[in-house]
Amino acid sequence: MKEIFLPPELSSELADIYAKMQEGYDEVARRITMTCTGCPDNCCDSWFQHHTYSEWAYLWEGLRAVDDDLLERILKRAEEYVRESKKILARGERPQLMCPLNENGLCALYDHRMLICRMHGIPATMTRPDGQLLRFPGCFRCQEIVEKRYEDENEAPAMDRTPLLRRLAALENELLGNRRHLYPRVKKTIAEMIVEGPPRIPKSHCEK
């Protein structure tokens, strides 16, 4: 199967989406005085699944840029993560395992980390295509801060994810030749994206 590569213009677009997400995060965090310093929790062991070929391809852009020794360590950790998470899921439990990209407490691919890694923590909103507004309260530390500072959690500043998620959806559609609806849906952890290798065009699409 043919590998899916991000062309330079789409890679730059995704990097800009990530940068805007970081700016929005920093602004909301500043307004509610939220900081991760001294937090007893570690977001890198949260169970997240990711849903776009474009982020998967961008992740592999970052992986190809690291040295061989680091890549080997990441691959081994990813394989172990996949094995252990399957055991935990089989028990009907939610995995809480350290992300394979975590290297001595820091993300080894910080500039290429996924969108959800950048969004997690602060209050946020999203308007679904059907018009329904969703609100996310943020991490436990954020919720504690909001509870102390605001009578109603809805009064707290929140980042609207909608514009950036729409840009990501448009980027994804362009990457897949405006046939996004024909591709298998992505629902993978970072570890699975690492172990399975870069995203590839399904064989049925290659033959067309």
PDB file of C-alpha atoms in Angstrom, residues 85-182:
ATOM      1  CA  SER A  85      -3.228  -1.762  26.698  1.00  0.00           C
ATOM      2  CA  LYS A  86      -4.804  -4.787  24.981  1.00  0.00           C
ATOM      3  CA  LYS A  87      -4.609  -6.749  28.240  1.00  0.00           C
ATOM      4  CA  ILE A  88      -6.168  -3.898  30.211  1.00  0.00           C
ATOM      5  CA  LEU A  89      -8.939  -3.314  27.667  1.00  0.00           C
ATOM      6  CA  ALA A  90      -9.702  -7.047  27.656  1.00  0.00           C
ATOM      7  CA  ARG A  91     -10.441  -6.714  31.385  1.00  0.00           C
ATOM      8  CA  GLY A  92     -12.933  -3.975  30.626  1.00  0.00           C
ATOM      9  CA  GLU A  93     -10.710  -1.301  32.135  1.00  0.00           C
ATOM     10  CA  ARG A  94      -9.360   1.984  30.766  1.00  0.00           C
ATOM     11  CA  PRO A  95      -5.565   1.895  30.263  1.00  0.00           C
ATOM     12  CA  GLN A  96      -3.403   4.383  32.119  1.00  0.00           C
ATOM     13  CA  LEU A  97       0.019   3.896  30.601  1.00  0.00           C
ATOM     14  CA  MET A  98       2.848   6.310  29.929  1.00  0.00           C
ATOM     15  CA  CYS A  99       2.968   7.544  26.324  1.00  0.00           C
ATOM     16  CA  PRO A 100       5.878   5.965  24.417  1.00  0.00           C
ATOM     17  CA  LEU A 101       7.004   9.437  23.355  1.00  0.00           C
ATOM     18  CA  ASN A 102       7.687  10.392  26.969  1.00  0.00           C
ATOM     19  CA  GLU A 103      11.453  10.544  27.354  1.00  0.00           C
ATOM     20  CA  ASN A 104      12.661  11.298  30.886  1.00  0.00           C
ATOM     21  CA  GLY A 105       9.476  13.200  31.674  1.00  0.00           C
ATOM     22  CA  LEU A 106       9.392  15.228  28.452  1.00  0.00           C
ATOM     23  CA  CYS A 107       7.754  14.665  25.067  1.00  0.00           C
ATOM     24  CA  ALA A 108      10.433  13.539  22.628  1.00  0.00           C
ATOM     25  CA  LEU A 109       8.328  14.886  19.738  1.00  0.00           C
ATOM     26  CA  TYR A 110       7.056  18.060  21.405  1.00  0.00           C
ATOM     27  CA  ASP A 111       6.730  20.051  18.161  1.00  0.00           C
ATOM     28  CA  HIS A 112       4.846  17.170  16.523  1.00  0.00           C
ATOM     29  CA  ARG A 113       2.583  16.219  19.430  1.00  0.00           C
ATOM     30  CA  MET A 114      -1.060  15.630  18.582  1.00  0.00           C
ATOM     31  CA  LEU A 115      -3.853  18.175  18.741  1.00  0.00           C
ATOM     32  CA  ILE A 116      -5.554  16.533  21.718  1.00  0.00           C
ATOM     33  CA  CYS A 117      -2.268  16.681  23.645  1.00  0.00           C
ATOM     34  CA  ARG A 118      -2.297  20.448  23.099  1.00  0.00           C
ATOM     35  CA  MET A 119      -5.970  20.907  24.001  1.00  0.00           C
ATOM     36  CA  HIS A 120      -6.094  18.840  27.173  1.00  0.00           C
ATOM     37  CA  GLY A 121      -6.289  20.736  30.441  1.00  0.00           C
ATOM     38  CA  ILE A 122      -8.229  23.966  29.964  1.00  0.00           C
ATOM     39  CA  PRO A 123     -11.991  24.581  29.590  1.00  0.00           C
ATOM     40  CA  ALA A 124     -13.020  24.396  25.944  1.00  0.00           C
ATOM     41  CA  THR A 125     -16.099  24.437  23.752  1.00  0.00           C
ATOM     42  CA  MET A 126     -16.950  22.927  20.402  1.00  0.00           C
ATOM     43  CA  THR A 127     -19.957  23.376  18.137  1.00  0.00           C
ATOM     44  CA  ARG A 128     -20.898  20.157  16.358  1.00  0.00           C
ATOM     45  CA  PRO A 129     -22.027  20.138  12.721  1.00  0.00           C
ATOM     46  CA  ASP A 130     -25.625  19.761  13.941  1.00  0.00           C
ATOM     47  CA  GLY A 131     -25.285  22.987  15.936  1.00  0.00           C
ATOM     48  CA  GLN A 132     -25.044  21.398  19.395  1.00  0.00           C
ATOM     49  CA  LEU A 133     -22.594  23.185  21.680  1.00  0.00           C
ATOM     50  CA  LEU A 134     -20.333  20.983  23.780  1.00  0.00           C
ATOM     51  CA  ARG A 135     -18.295  22.211  26.737  1.00  0.00           C
ATOM     52  CA  PHE A 136     -15.297  20.441  28.234  1.00  0.00           C
ATOM     53  CA  PRO A 137     -14.355  21.319  31.839  1.00  0.00           C
ATOM     54  CA  GLY A 138     -10.610  20.666  31.570  1.00  0.00           C
ATOM     55  CA  CYS A 139      -8.383  18.518  33.758  1.00  0.00           C
ATOM     56  CA  PHE A 140      -8.980  17.938  37.456  1.00  0.00           C
ATOM     57  CA  ARG A 141      -6.615  20.760  38.446  1.00  0.00           C
ATOM     58  CA  CYS A 142      -8.359  23.182  36.117  1.00  0.00           C
ATOM     59  CA  GLN A 143     -11.746  22.174  37.533  1.00  0.00           C
ATOM     60  CA  GLU A 144     -10.504  22.859  41.068  1.00  0.00           C
ATOM     61  CA  ILE A 145      -9.359  26.357  40.043  1.00  0.00           C
ATOM     62  CA  VAL A 146     -12.621  27.111  38.254  1.00  0.00           C
ATOM     63  CA  GLU A 147     -14.695  25.913  41.225  1.00  0.00           C
ATOM     64  CA  LYS A 148     -12.848  28.300  43.538  1.00  0.00           C
ATOM     65  CA  ARG A 149     -12.887  31.328  41.220  1.00  0.00           C
ATOM     66  CA  TYR A 150     -16.315  31.173  39.560  1.00  0.00           C
ATOM     67  CA  GLU A 151     -19.819  30.673  40.925  1.00  0.00           C
ATOM     68  CA  ASP A 152     -20.795  28.881  37.711  1.00  0.00           C
ATOM     69  CA  GLU A 153     -18.251  26.897  35.658  1.00  0.00           C
ATOM     70  CA  ASN A 154     -19.811  28.311  32.477  1.00  0.00           C
ATOM     71  CA  GLU A 155     -18.573  31.769  33.544  1.00  0.00           C
ATOM     72  CA  ALA A 156     -14.954  30.625  33.236  1.00  0.00           C
ATOM     73  CA  PRO A 157     -13.060  31.465  30.035  1.00  0.00           C
ATOM     74  CA  ALA A 158     -13.053  28.630  27.527  1.00  0.00           C
ATOM     75  CA  MET A 159     -11.307  28.100  24.236  1.00  0.00           C
ATOM     76  CA  ASP A 160     -13.536  27.549  21.204  1.00  0.00           C
ATOM     77  CA  ARG A 161     -12.003  24.580  19.389  1.00  0.00           C
ATOM     78  CA  THR A 162     -14.463  24.760  16.486  1.00  0.00           C
ATOM     79  CA  PRO A 163     -12.531  26.954  13.996  1.00  0.00           C
ATOM     80  CA  LEU A 164      -9.325  24.936  14.361  1.00  0.00           C
ATOM     81  CA  LEU A 165     -11.118  21.598  14.151  1.00  0.00           C
ATOM     82  CA  ARG A 166     -12.817  22.803  10.963  1.00  0.00           C
ATOM     83  CA  ARG A 167      -9.427  23.731   9.520  1.00  0.00           C
ATOM     84  CA  LEU A 168      -8.111  20.293  10.460  1.00  0.00           C
ATOM     85  CA  ALA A 169     -11.103  18.607   8.809  1.00  0.00           C
ATOM     86  CA  ALA A 170     -10.550  20.619   5.627  1.00  0.00           C
ATOM     87  CA  LEU A 171      -6.845  19.728   5.653  1.00  0.00           C
ATOM     88  CA  GLU A 172      -7.681  16.055   6.125  1.00  0.00           C
ATOM     89  CA  ASN A 173     -10.106  16.127   3.210  1.00  0.00           C
ATOM     90  CA  GLU A 174      -7.547  17.775   0.937  1.00  0.00           C
ATOM     91  CA  LEU A 175      -4.875  15.260   1.942  1.00  0.00           C
ATOM     92  CA  LEU A 176      -7.205  12.400   1.020  1.00  0.00           C
ATOM     93  CA  GLY A 177      -8.159  13.873  -2.329  1.00  0.00           C
ATOM     94  CA  ASN A 178     -11.620  15.018  -1.203  1.00  0.00           C
ATOM     95  CA  ARG A 179     -12.558  11.386  -0.585  1.00  0.00           C
ATOM     96  CA  ARG A 180     -12.179  11.340   3.154  1.00  0.00           C
ATOM     97  CA  HIS A 181     -15.540   9.609   3.571  1.00  0.00           C
ATOM     98  CA  LEU A 182     -14.246   6.615   1.577  1.00  0.00           C
TER      99      LEU A 182
END
